[in-house]
mmCIF file of C-alpha atoms in Angstrom:
data_model
loop_
_atom_site.group_PDB
_atom_site.id
_atom_site.type_symbol
_atom_site.label_atom_id
_atom_site.label_comp_id
_atom_site.label_asym_id
_atom_site.label_seq_id
_atom_site.Cartn_x
_atom_site.Cartn_y
_atom_site.Cartn_z
ATOM 1 C CA MET A 1 -123.879 35.207 -87.338
ATOM 2 C CA LYS A 2 -121.817 32.524 -85.281
ATOM 3 C CA PHE A 3 -121.779 34.878 -82.233
ATOM 4 C CA THR A 4 -125.398 35.388 -82.437
ATOM 5 C CA ARG A 5 -125.877 31.405 -82.608
ATOM 6 C CA ALA A 6 -123.281 30.782 -79.608
ATOM 7 C CA ALA A 7 -124.789 33.562 -77.375
ATOM 8 C CA LEU A 8 -128.314 32.047 -77.995
ATOM 9 C CA CYS A 9 -127.286 28.485 -77.455
ATOM 10 C CA LEU A 10 -125.549 29.768 -73.988
ATOM 11 C CA SER A 11 -128.632 31.640 -72.869
ATOM 12 C CA LEU A 12 -130.633 28.645 -73.256
ATOM 13 C CA LEU A 13 -127.994 26.424 -71.329
ATOM 14 C CA VAL A 14 -128.277 29.111 -68.677
ATOM 15 C CA LEU A 15 -131.895 29.115 -68.524
ATOM 16 C CA ALA A 16 -132.222 25.244 -68.664
ATOM 17 C CA GLY A 17 -129.567 25.194 -65.510
ATOM 18 C CA CYS A 18 -131.721 27.551 -63.795
ATOM 19 C CA SER A 19 -134.947 25.518 -64.360
ATOM 20 C CA SER A 20 -133.431 22.422 -63.257
ATOM 21 C CA ALA A 21 -131.648 23.860 -60.001
ATOM 22 C CA GLY A 22 -135.209 25.283 -58.891
ATOM 23 C CA LEU A 23 -134.467 29.002 -59.625
ATOM 24 C CA ASN A 24 -137.908 29.503 -61.263
ATOM 25 C CA GLY A 25 -138.951 32.436 -59.115
ATOM 26 C CA ASN A 26 -141.443 30.654 -57.472
ATOM 27 C CA GLY A 27 -139.876 30.202 -54.117
ATOM 28 C CA PRO A 28 -141.402 31.243 -50.789
ATOM 29 C CA ASP A 29 -139.101 34.305 -50.542
ATOM 30 C CA THR A 30 -140.319 35.527 -54.301
ATOM 31 C CA ALA A 31 -141.768 38.700 -53.149
ATOM 32 C CA ASN A 32 -138.828 39.753 -51.194
ATOM 33 C CA ARG A 33 -136.907 40.249 -54.420
ATOM 34 C CA ALA A 34 -136.451 42.844 -56.377
ATOM 35 C CA VAL A 35 -139.159 42.286 -58.972
ATOM 36 C CA GLY A 36 -141.586 44.613 -60.275
ATOM 37 C CA ALA A 37 -142.118 47.991 -58.877
ATOM 38 C CA PRO A 38 -140.995 48.338 -55.101
ATOM 39 C CA ILE A 39 -143.679 48.924 -52.446
ATOM 40 C CA THR A 40 -143.369 52.032 -50.516
ATOM 41 C CA ASP A 41 -145.558 53.818 -47.762
ATOM 42 C CA SER A 42 -146.874 56.640 -49.466
ATOM 43 C CA ILE A 43 -146.634 58.341 -52.832
ATOM 44 C CA PRO A 44 -143.613 60.846 -52.975
ATOM 45 C CA SER A 45 -144.738 64.598 -53.218
ATOM 46 C CA ASN A 46 -143.378 64.388 -56.688
ATOM 47 C CA GLY A 47 -145.306 61.116 -57.612
ATOM 48 C CA ARG A 48 -148.046 60.993 -60.397
ATOM 49 C CA VAL A 49 -150.627 58.321 -59.676
ATOM 50 C CA ILE A 50 -150.885 55.465 -62.467
ATOM 51 C CA SER A 51 -153.858 53.672 -61.219
ATOM 52 C CA ASP A 52 -155.304 51.644 -58.252
ATOM 53 C CA ILE A 53 -154.418 47.893 -58.536
ATOM 54 C CA ASN A 54 -156.204 44.878 -57.201
ATOM 55 C CA ILE A 55 -154.904 41.474 -57.321
ATOM 56 C CA GLU A 56 -156.877 38.457 -56.490
ATOM 57 C CA LEU A 57 -155.505 34.822 -56.506
ATOM 58 C CA CYS A 58 -158.380 32.342 -56.287
ATOM 59 C CA GLN A 59 -158.266 28.696 -55.111
ATOM 60 C CA ALA A 60 -161.170 27.319 -57.182
ATOM 61 C CA THR A 61 -161.613 23.946 -55.200
ATOM 62 C CA PRO A 62 -160.344 22.462 -51.962
ATOM 63 C CA ASN A 63 -158.092 20.423 -54.142
ATOM 64 C CA ASP A 64 -156.222 23.139 -55.735
ATOM 65 C CA ALA A 65 -153.126 24.495 -54.119
ATOM 66 C CA ALA A 66 -153.991 27.502 -52.188
ATOM 67 C CA HIS A 67 -152.128 30.988 -52.548
ATOM 68 C CA THR A 68 -150.360 33.051 -50.294
ATOM 69 C CA ALA A 69 -150.143 36.710 -49.537
ATOM 70 C CA ASP A 70 -146.583 36.774 -50.994
ATOM 71 C CA GLU A 71 -147.531 35.522 -54.187
ATOM 72 C CA SER A 72 -150.376 38.374 -54.372
ATOM 73 C CA LEU A 73 -147.738 40.869 -53.341
ATOM 74 C CA LEU A 74 -145.351 39.673 -56.279
ATOM 75 C CA ASP A 75 -148.208 39.831 -58.784
ATOM 76 C CA LEU A 76 -149.416 43.358 -57.518
ATOM 77 C CA LYS A 77 -145.457 44.443 -58.255
ATOM 78 C CA LEU A 78 -145.453 42.833 -61.455
ATOM 79 C CA SER A 79 -149.029 44.307 -62.484
ATOM 80 C CA ALA A 80 -147.702 47.967 -61.272
ATOM 81 C CA ALA A 81 -144.345 47.424 -63.310
ATOM 82 C CA ALA A 82 -146.090 46.392 -66.514
ATOM 83 C CA LYS A 83 -148.074 49.622 -66.266
ATOM 84 C CA GLY A 84 -145.155 51.606 -66.058
ATOM 85 C CA ALA A 85 -145.046 52.397 -62.539
ATOM 86 C CA THR A 86 -142.098 53.064 -60.282
ATOM 87 C CA GLY A 87 -143.364 52.340 -57.166
ATOM 88 C CA VAL A 88 -146.758 50.836 -55.292
ATOM 89 C CA ALA A 89 -148.052 52.802 -51.976
ATOM 90 C CA ASN A 90 -150.597 52.127 -49.690
ATOM 91 C CA VAL A 91 -150.420 48.526 -49.810
ATOM 92 C CA THR A 92 -152.607 45.959 -48.150
ATOM 93 C CA SER A 93 -152.679 42.239 -48.508
ATOM 94 C CA GLY A 94 -154.060 39.342 -47.172
ATOM 95 C CA LEU A 95 -155.911 35.948 -47.275
ATOM 96 C CA VAL A 96 -159.807 35.532 -47.660
ATOM 97 C CA THR A 97 -160.638 32.139 -45.740
ATOM 98 C CA LYS A 98 -164.423 32.393 -46.148
ATOM 99 C CA PRO A 99 -165.428 30.590 -49.397
ATOM 100 C CA THR A 100 -167.444 32.715 -52.024
ATOM 101 C CA PRO A 101 -169.270 31.303 -54.920
ATOM 102 C CA LYS A 102 -166.042 31.531 -56.898
ATOM 103 C CA CYS A 103 -163.101 30.819 -54.589
ATOM 104 C CA PHE A 104 -162.479 28.390 -51.920
ATOM 105 C CA THR A 105 -160.061 30.844 -50.542
ATOM 106 C CA MET A 106 -158.351 33.879 -52.049
ATOM 107 C CA ALA A 107 -155.227 35.638 -51.595
ATOM 108 C CA GLN A 108 -155.481 39.591 -52.075
ATOM 109 C CA ALA A 109 -153.293 42.556 -52.412
ATOM 110 C CA MET A 110 -153.991 46.174 -53.382
ATOM 111 C CA GLY A 111 -152.195 49.411 -53.848
ATOM 112 C CA ILE A 112 -151.754 52.617 -55.777
ATOM 113 C CA ALA A 113 -149.586 52.406 -58.602
ATOM 114 C CA TYR A 114 -147.421 55.625 -59.490
ATOM 115 C CA VAL A 115 -144.333 57.153 -61.203
ATOM 116 C CA ALA A 116 -142.158 59.431 -59.077
ATOM 117 C CA GLY A 117 -140.677 62.459 -60.777
#
């Protein structure tokens, strides 16, 4: 029981240290890290499609922080991994700067989640 408490305390200290050091995963290179399902050029021949995925990150008002294409790509990879995908193919992403009724600007990413094997 003591080992479990010590391990828990150590884990909390490590997490607190990462948070205070700014290692929270929100940096500009987040989409390039090995997080979520990797992006590939195409579905492998032994791949099975899980679903299409479309991510839209909305800047609701001009006063809100604008989203980036990297943020939408990261969300795409995380969403695919949450569905059990081993990869995401045929990926496109970009920014929509023309205001819509719901969004001032929008970052979008879309692709096809698949399982290889």
